[in-house]
PDB file of C-alpha atoms in Angstrom:
ATOM      1  CA  PRO A   1      14.248   4.265  17.535  1.00 41.00           C
ATOM      2  CA  PHE A   2      11.637   1.629  18.259  1.00 44.00           C
ATOM      3  CA  THR A   3      12.515  -1.578  20.047  1.00 46.00           C
ATOM      4  CA  SER A   4      10.501  -4.646  20.959  1.00 49.00           C
ATOM      5  CA  SER A   5      11.176  -7.741  23.027  1.00 51.00           C
ATOM      6  CA  LYS A   6       8.812  -9.818  20.893  1.00 55.00           C
ATOM      7  CA  SER A   7      10.307 -12.621  18.829  1.00 60.00           C
ATOM      8  CA  ILE A   8       9.253 -12.860  15.193  1.00 63.00           C
ATOM      9  CA  SER A   9       9.252 -15.975  13.025  1.00 65.00           C
ATOM     10  CA  PHE A  10       8.822 -16.129   9.256  1.00 66.00           C
ATOM     11  CA  GLY A  11       7.068 -18.745   7.141  1.00 63.00           C
ATOM     12  CA  ARG A  12       7.669 -19.687   3.517  1.00 69.00           C
ATOM     13  CA  THR A  13       5.340 -21.818   1.399  1.00 73.00           C
ATOM     14  CA  ALA A  14       5.616 -22.700  -2.297  1.00 75.00           C
ATOM     15  CA  GLY A  15       2.741 -22.019  -4.681  1.00 81.00           C
ATOM     16  CA  ASP A  16       0.392 -19.238  -5.737  1.00 87.00           C
ATOM     17  CA  ILE A  17      -0.669 -17.540  -2.508  1.00 87.00           C
ATOM     18  CA  SER A  18      -3.929 -16.317  -4.051  1.00 87.00           C
ATOM     19  CA  THR A  19      -5.125 -19.935  -4.367  1.00 92.00           C
ATOM     20  CA  PHE A  20      -4.658 -20.719  -0.662  1.00 93.00           C
ATOM     21  CA  GLY A  21      -7.773 -20.958   1.496  1.00 94.00           C
ATOM     22  CA  VAL A  22      -8.652 -18.489   4.233  1.00 96.00           C
ATOM     23  CA  GLU A  23      -7.477 -20.928   6.922  1.00 95.00           C
ATOM     24  CA  PHE A  24      -3.899 -20.757   5.554  1.00 95.00           C
ATOM     25  CA  PHE A  25      -3.541 -17.162   6.744  1.00 95.00           C
ATOM     26  CA  GLU A  26      -4.769 -17.885  10.271  1.00 94.00           C
ATOM     27  CA  LYS A  27      -1.303 -18.993  11.436  1.00 92.00           C
ATOM     28  CA  PHE A  28       0.161 -15.541  10.767  1.00 94.00           C
ATOM     29  CA  ASP A  29       0.039 -12.291  12.729  1.00 95.00           C
ATOM     30  CA  ALA A  30       1.048 -10.301   9.649  1.00 96.00           C
ATOM     31  CA  VAL A  31       0.922 -10.980   5.911  1.00 95.00           C
ATOM     32  CA  ILE A  32       3.244  -9.038   3.589  1.00 95.00           C
ATOM     33  CA  ILE A  33       2.918  -9.250  -0.184  1.00 96.00           C
ATOM     34  CA  SER A  34       4.959  -7.612  -2.933  1.00 94.00           C
ATOM     35  CA  CYS A  35       4.837  -7.388  -6.738  1.00 92.00           C
ATOM     36  CA  CYS A  36       1.222  -8.580  -6.802  1.00 95.00           C
ATOM     37  CA  SER A  37      -1.515  -7.718  -9.267  1.00 96.00           C
ATOM     38  CA  LEU A  38      -4.452  -5.488  -8.372  1.00 97.00           C
ATOM     39  CA  GLU A  39      -6.844  -8.422  -8.045  1.00 97.00           C
ATOM     40  CA  LYS A  40      -4.389 -10.480  -6.005  1.00 97.00           C
ATOM     41  CA  LYS A  41      -3.959  -7.629  -3.501  1.00 98.00           C
ATOM     42  CA  LYS A  42      -7.717  -7.354  -3.081  1.00 98.00           C
ATOM     43  CA  LEU A  43      -8.184 -11.120  -2.736  1.00 98.00           C
ATOM     44  CA  ILE A  44      -5.455 -11.737  -0.160  1.00 98.00           C
ATOM     45  CA  ASN A  45      -6.528  -8.720   1.886  1.00 98.00           C
ATOM     46  CA  GLN A  46     -10.118 -10.014   1.885  1.00 98.00           C
ATOM     47  CA  LYS A  47      -8.975 -13.437   3.091  1.00 98.00           C
ATOM     48  CA  CYS A  48      -7.055 -11.866   5.975  1.00 97.00           C
ATOM     49  CA  ARG A  49     -10.179  -9.917   6.940  1.00 98.00           C
ATOM     50  CA  LYS A  50     -12.394 -13.023   6.999  1.00 97.00           C
ATOM     51  CA  LEU A  51     -10.471 -14.547   9.902  1.00 96.00           C
ATOM     52  CA  SER A  52     -11.739 -14.414  13.483  1.00 94.00           C
ATOM     53  CA  LYS A  53      -8.331 -13.084  14.604  1.00 95.00           C
ATOM     54  CA  ARG A  54      -6.857  -9.815  13.371  1.00 96.00           C
ATOM     55  CA  VAL A  55      -4.105 -10.354  10.800  1.00 97.00           C
ATOM     56  CA  ALA A  56      -2.148  -7.270   9.738  1.00 98.00           C
ATOM     57  CA  PHE A  57      -1.881  -6.876   5.962  1.00 98.00           C
ATOM     58  CA  TYR A  58       0.834  -5.042   4.027  1.00 98.00           C
ATOM     59  CA  ALA A  59       1.163  -4.612   0.252  1.00 98.00           C
ATOM     60  CA  VAL A  60       4.492  -3.247  -0.971  1.00 98.00           C
ATOM     61  CA  GLU A  61       5.554  -2.057  -4.424  1.00 96.00           C
ATOM     62  CA  CYS A  62       8.984  -0.811  -5.517  1.00 95.00           C
ATOM     63  CA  ARG A  63       9.174   0.421  -9.101  1.00 94.00           C
ATOM     64  CA  GLY A  64      12.525   1.963  -9.925  1.00 92.00           C
ATOM     65  CA  SER A  65      12.961   5.163  -7.930  1.00 94.00           C
ATOM     66  CA  CYS A  66       9.443   4.987  -6.451  1.00 97.00           C
ATOM     67  CA  GLY A  67       8.011   2.928  -3.615  1.00 97.00           C
ATOM     68  CA  GLU A  68       4.553   2.423  -2.111  1.00 98.00           C
ATOM     69  CA  MET A  69       3.322   0.627   0.993  1.00 98.00           C
ATOM     70  CA  PHE A  70      -0.310  -0.041   1.943  1.00 99.00           C
ATOM     71  CA  VAL A  71      -1.313  -0.989   5.498  1.00 99.00           C
ATOM     72  CA  ASP A  72      -4.533  -2.596   6.780  1.00 99.00           C
ATOM     73  CA  LEU A  73      -4.684  -3.296  10.517  1.00 98.00           C
ATOM     74  CA  GLN A  74      -8.512  -3.542  10.493  1.00 97.00           C
ATOM     75  CA  ASP A  75      -9.925  -2.450  13.888  1.00 96.00           C
ATOM     76  CA  TYR A  76      -6.647  -1.767  15.657  1.00 96.00           C
ATOM     77  CA  LYS A  77      -6.115  -0.976  19.336  1.00 93.00           C
ATOM     78  CA  TYR A  78      -2.762   0.155  20.691  1.00 93.00           C
ATOM     79  CA  SER A  79      -1.128   2.142  23.470  1.00 89.00           C
ATOM     80  CA  LYS A  80       1.238   5.103  23.385  1.00 88.00           C
ATOM     81  CA  LYS A  81       3.078   7.217  25.891  1.00 84.00           C
ATOM     82  CA  LYS A  82       2.040  10.836  26.397  1.00 84.00           C
ATOM     83  CA  LEU A  83       4.026  12.704  29.017  1.00 82.00           C
ATOM     84  CA  GLU A  84       3.941  10.397  32.047  1.00 83.00           C
ATOM     85  CA  GLU A  85       0.841   8.369  31.194  1.00 89.00           C
ATOM     86  CA  THR A  86      -0.075   5.586  28.788  1.00 89.00           C
ATOM     87  CA  ILE A  87      -2.987   6.308  26.474  1.00 90.00           C
ATOM     88  CA  GLU A  88      -5.141   3.610  24.873  1.00 92.00           C
ATOM     89  CA  CYS A  89      -5.992   4.371  21.242  1.00 93.00           C
ATOM     90  CA  GLN A  90      -8.067   2.826  18.467  1.00 95.00           C
ATOM     91  CA  ILE A  91      -7.925   3.235  14.669  1.00 96.00           C
ATOM     92  CA  GLU A  92     -10.269   1.801  12.044  1.00 97.00           C
ATOM     93  CA  TYR A  93      -8.596   0.873   8.747  1.00 98.00           C
ATOM     94  CA  PRO A  94     -10.252   0.360   5.356  1.00 98.00           C
ATOM     95  CA  SER A  95      -9.393  -2.642   3.212  1.00 98.00           C
ATOM     96  CA  PHE A  96      -7.239  -2.142   0.115  1.00 98.00           C
ATOM     97  CA  GLU A  97     -10.312  -2.367  -2.104  1.00 98.00           C
ATOM     98  CA  GLU A  98     -12.203   0.166   0.026  1.00 97.00           C
ATOM     99  CA  ALA A  99      -9.258   2.566   0.062  1.00 98.00           C
ATOM    100  CA  ILE A 100      -8.660   2.650  -3.698  1.00 98.00           C
ATOM    101  CA  SER A 101     -12.425   2.936  -4.281  1.00 96.00           C
ATOM    102  CA  VAL A 102     -12.569   6.332  -2.560  1.00 96.00           C
ATOM    103  CA  PRO A 103     -13.411   8.851  -5.332  1.00 95.00           C
ATOM    104  CA  TRP A 104     -10.384  10.987  -6.162  1.00 95.00           C
ATOM    105  CA  ARG A 105     -12.441  14.174  -5.933  1.00 91.00           C
ATOM    106  CA  ALA A 106     -13.178  13.306  -2.276  1.00 91.00           C
ATOM    107  CA  LEU A 107      -9.468  13.198  -1.348  1.00 93.00           C
ATOM    108  CA  PRO A 108      -7.518  16.129   0.129  1.00 87.00           C
ATOM    109  CA  ARG A 109      -6.162  18.481  -2.545  1.00 84.00           C
ATOM    110  CA  ARG A 110      -2.503  17.819  -1.766  1.00 90.00           C
ATOM    111  CA  VAL A 111      -2.526  14.014  -1.963  1.00 95.00           C
ATOM    112  CA  SER A 112       0.724  12.619  -3.380  1.00 96.00           C
ATOM    113  CA  LYS A 113       0.813  12.501  -7.188  1.00 97.00           C
ATOM    114  CA  LEU A 114       2.454   9.110  -6.788  1.00 98.00           C
ATOM    115  CA  TYR A 115      -0.792   7.723  -5.324  1.00 98.00           C
ATOM    116  CA  PHE A 116      -2.712   8.562  -8.494  1.00 98.00           C
ATOM    117  CA  ALA A 117       0.100   7.443 -10.807  1.00 98.00           C
ATOM    118  CA  MET A 118       0.377   4.047  -9.104  1.00 98.00           C
ATOM    119  CA  ARG A 119      -3.365   3.514  -9.491  1.00 98.00           C
ATOM    120  CA  VAL A 120      -3.178   4.285 -13.228  1.00 98.00           C
ATOM    121  CA  ILE A 121      -0.301   1.846 -13.811  1.00 98.00           C
ATOM    122  CA  GLU A 122      -1.967  -0.781 -11.611  1.00 97.00           C
ATOM    123  CA  GLN A 123      -5.233  -0.564 -13.553  1.00 98.00           C
ATOM    124  CA  PHE A 124      -3.428  -0.564 -16.895  1.00 98.00           C
ATOM    125  CA  GLU A 125      -1.648  -3.813 -16.002  1.00 97.00           C
ATOM    126  CA  ASP A 126      -4.945  -5.294 -14.814  1.00 97.00           C
ATOM    127  CA  VAL A 127      -6.871  -4.353 -17.968  1.00 97.00           C
ATOM    128  CA  GLU A 128      -4.076  -5.554 -20.251  1.00 97.00           C
ATOM    129  CA  GLY A 129      -3.556  -8.806 -18.329  1.00 96.00           C
ATOM    130  CA  ARG A 130       0.052  -7.933 -17.493  1.00 95.00           C
ATOM    131  CA  THR A 131       2.057  -9.091 -14.503  1.00 93.00           C
ATOM    132  CA  PRO A 132       3.340  -6.254 -12.265  1.00 94.00           C
ATOM    133  CA  GLY A 133       6.277  -4.519 -13.940  1.00 93.00           C
ATOM    134  CA  GLU A 134       5.554  -5.982 -17.379  1.00 94.00           C
ATOM    135  CA  THR A 135       5.464  -2.542 -19.015  1.00 96.00           C
ATOM    136  CA  SER A 136       7.656  -0.369 -21.216  1.00 95.00           C
ATOM    137  CA  ILE A 137       7.679   3.034 -22.900  1.00 95.00           C
ATOM    138  CA  ALA A 138       5.761   1.384 -25.754  1.00 97.00           C
ATOM    139  CA  ASP A 139       2.722   1.417 -23.425  1.00 98.00           C
ATOM    140  CA  ARG A 140       2.868   5.205 -23.025  1.00 98.00           C
ATOM    141  CA  LEU A 141      -0.112   6.050 -25.261  1.00 98.00           C
ATOM    142  CA  GLY A 142      -2.305   3.386 -23.661  1.00 98.00           C
ATOM    143  CA  VAL A 143      -1.429   4.612 -20.178  1.00 98.00           C
ATOM    144  CA  LEU A 144      -2.083   8.261 -21.079  1.00 98.00           C
ATOM    145  CA  LYS A 145      -5.466   7.263 -22.530  1.00 98.00           C
ATOM    146  CA  LEU A 146      -6.364   5.452 -19.295  1.00 99.00           C
ATOM    147  CA  ARG A 147      -5.179   8.447 -17.232  1.00 98.00           C
ATOM    148  CA  LYS A 148      -7.508  10.705 -19.221  1.00 98.00           C
ATOM    149  CA  GLU A 149     -10.456   8.352 -18.652  1.00 98.00           C
ATOM    150  CA  LEU A 150      -9.791   8.003 -14.918  1.00 98.00           C
ATOM    151  CA  CYS A 151      -9.305  11.747 -14.451  1.00 97.00           C
ATOM    152  CA  GLU A 152     -12.545  12.522 -16.297  1.00 97.00           C
ATOM    153  CA  THR A 153     -14.429   9.956 -14.211  1.00 96.00           C
ATOM    154  CA  ASN A 154     -12.981  11.326 -10.966  1.00 95.00           C
ATOM    155  CA  SER A 155     -13.086  15.045 -11.882  1.00 94.00           C
ATOM    156  CA  LEU A 156      -9.318  15.328 -11.435  1.00 95.00           C
ATOM    157  CA  ASP A 157      -7.004  17.530 -13.482  1.00 95.00           C
ATOM    158  CA  GLU A 158      -4.600  15.419 -15.542  1.00 97.00           C
ATOM    159  CA  SER A 159      -1.728  17.619 -14.338  1.00 95.00           C
ATOM    160  CA  GLN A 160      -2.021  15.809 -10.994  1.00 96.00           C
ATOM    161  CA  ILE A 161      -0.538  12.755 -12.732  1.00 98.00           C
ATOM    162  CA  PRO A 162       2.469  14.104 -14.671  1.00 98.00           C
ATOM    163  CA  ASP A 163       3.578  12.413 -17.900  1.00 98.00           C
ATOM    164  CA  ALA A 164       7.151  12.203 -16.609  1.00 97.00           C
ATOM    165  CA  LEU A 165       6.080  10.311 -13.478  1.00 97.00           C
ATOM    166  CA  LEU A 166       4.032   7.798 -15.466  1.00 98.00           C
ATOM    167  CA  GLU A 167       6.925   7.287 -17.878  1.00 96.00           C
ATOM    168  CA  ARG A 168       9.282   6.572 -14.982  1.00 96.00           C
ATOM    169  CA  LEU A 169       6.895   3.977 -13.565  1.00 96.00           C
ATOM    170  CA  LEU A 170       6.507   2.396 -17.002  1.00 95.00           C
ATOM    171  CA  THR A 171      10.215   2.115 -17.762  1.00 93.00           C
ATOM    172  CA  ASP A 172      11.854   1.761 -14.319  1.00 88.00           C
ATOM    173  CA  THR A 173      10.420  -1.684 -13.715  1.00 81.00           C
ATOM    174  CA  ARG A 174      13.368  -3.074 -11.773  1.00 83.00           C
ATOM    175  CA  GLU A 175      13.674  -2.695  -8.021  1.00 85.00           C
ATOM    176  CA  PHE A 176      16.121   0.054  -7.006  1.00 91.00           C
ATOM    177  CA  PRO A 177      18.067  -1.193  -3.920  1.00 93.00           C
ATOM    178  CA  PRO A 178      18.162   2.162  -2.022  1.00 94.00           C
ATOM    179  CA  VAL A 179      14.388   2.541  -2.395  1.00 96.00           C
ATOM    180  CA  CYS A 180      13.832  -1.083  -1.326  1.00 96.00           C
ATOM    181  CA  ALA A 181      16.006  -0.473   1.743  1.00 96.00           C
ATOM    182  CA  ILE A 182      13.981   2.576   2.795  1.00 97.00           C
ATOM    183  CA  ILE A 183      10.601   0.943   2.219  1.00 97.00           C
ATOM    184  CA  GLY A 184      11.799  -2.279   3.883  1.00 97.00           C
ATOM    185  CA  GLY A 185      13.089  -0.445   6.947  1.00 97.00           C
ATOM    186  CA  ILE A 186       9.817   1.391   7.473  1.00 97.00           C
ATOM    187  CA  LEU A 187       7.853  -1.793   6.810  1.00 98.00           C
ATOM    188  CA  GLY A 188       9.833  -3.689   9.449  1.00 96.00           C
ATOM    189  CA  GLN A 189       9.215  -0.977  12.019  1.00 96.00           C
ATOM    190  CA  GLU A 190       5.495  -0.922  11.245  1.00 97.00           C
ATOM    191  CA  VAL A 191       5.150  -4.704  11.565  1.00 96.00           C
ATOM    192  CA  ILE A 192       6.829  -4.634  14.978  1.00 95.00           C
ATOM    193  CA  LYS A 193       4.504  -1.848  16.127  1.00 94.00           C
ATOM    194  CA  ALA A 194       1.439  -3.729  14.863  1.00 95.00           C
ATOM    195  CA  ILE A 195       2.404  -6.968  16.607  1.00 94.00           C
ATOM    196  CA  SER A 196       3.459  -5.330  19.874  1.00 92.00           C
ATOM    197  CA  GLY A 197       0.520  -2.897  20.017  1.00 92.00           C
ATOM    198  CA  LYS A 198       2.846  -0.064  20.998  1.00 90.00           C
ATOM    199  CA  GLY A 199       3.366   3.208  19.167  1.00 90.00           C
ATOM    200  CA  ASP A 200       1.405   5.127  16.537  1.00 93.00           C
ATOM    201  CA  PRO A 201       0.969   2.939  13.429  1.00 96.00           C
ATOM    202  CA  LEU A 202       1.071   4.256   9.884  1.00 97.00           C
ATOM    203  CA  LYS A 203      -2.316   4.817   8.246  1.00 97.00           C
ATOM    204  CA  ASN A 204      -2.604   3.726   5.537  1.00 97.00           C
ATOM    205  CA  PHE A 205      -0.328   4.522   2.544  1.00 98.00           C
ATOM    206  CA  PHE A 206       3.361   5.447   2.511  1.00 98.00           C
ATOM    207  CA  PHE A 207       5.092   6.780  -0.604  1.00 98.00           C
ATOM    208  CA  PHE A 208       8.749   7.411  -1.343  1.00 98.00           C
ATOM    209  CA  ASP A 209      10.297   8.986  -4.426  1.00 97.00           C
ATOM    210  CA  ALA A 210      14.084   8.960  -4.702  1.00 95.00           C
ATOM    211  CA  MET A 211      13.930  11.860  -7.175  1.00 94.00           C
ATOM    212  CA  ASP A 212      13.136  14.311  -4.375  1.00 93.00           C
ATOM    213  CA  GLY A 213      14.075  12.101  -1.419  1.00 94.00           C
ATOM    214  CA  LYS A 214      10.700  12.645   0.256  1.00 93.00           C
ATOM    215  CA  GLY A 215       8.572  10.109   2.086  1.00 96.00           C
ATOM    216  CA  LEU A 216       4.856  10.852   2.536  1.00 97.00           C
ATOM    217  CA  ILE A 217       2.113   9.234   4.619  1.00 97.00           C
ATOM    218  CA  GLU A 218      -1.387   9.524   3.164  1.00 97.00           C
ATOM    219  CA  ASP A 219      -4.650   8.535   4.865  1.00 97.00           C
ATOM    220  CA  ILE A 220      -6.783   7.316   1.966  1.00 97.00           C
ATOM    221  CA  SER A 221     -10.027   6.365   3.689  1.00 93.00           C
ATOM    222  CA  GLY A 222     -13.756   6.740   3.282  1.00 81.00           C
ATOM    223  CA  PRO A 223     -15.784   8.802   5.790  1.00 74.00           C
ATOM    224  CA  SER A 224     -16.392   5.804   8.090  1.00 67.00           C
ATOM    225  CA  THR A 225     -12.682   5.034   8.609  1.00 69.00           C
ATOM    226  CA  ARG A 226     -11.069   8.463   8.251  1.00 66.00           C
ATOM    227  CA  SER A 227      -8.933   9.503  11.236  1.00 64.00           C
TER     228      SER A 227
END
């Protein structure tokens, strides 16, 4: 278990967060967003990166039995215990936009199928002007067409993004409490680690699928920020 003596306060402000200026985010040590569109994720992450101080950024999605978390700690320094000594470490994180721009053919062969499926659904909602979760089985043909286009562009076999997985993401649009609890628990632990600077942080995607009960960490980074 991970413990910290740091106190944490939370802020709540009404309005569309994507319209707030860069200076709004300066008062936070960590920014967590959920159920946001593709463009909103990129925009808020960019604003956090423009600040003179480092602000940790987390984007979380829970779609039915599946969950995803993205982490950007920018240029992050932390310490960890190894045997009897404390080691100082440093990790360079890509932004959300940089991470999802990495060509699929450049990724390790065993990357989670959920990573690819989430990108297809995310892009479909963006192209169609939908809000996150505003999908149904009626969108199946449109999503399969987009999958084909993305796989051809990225030289990826379509079998890496199974029909059944896409259909689950299309139809299971409500948040599933057990999945939210797991993602939320890991998120809380990661925020504490980021603020305290102690312990190995997650880089940079975490996926959970209740169908098999497995949680996976994937480092989706370009050559300049790959661990």
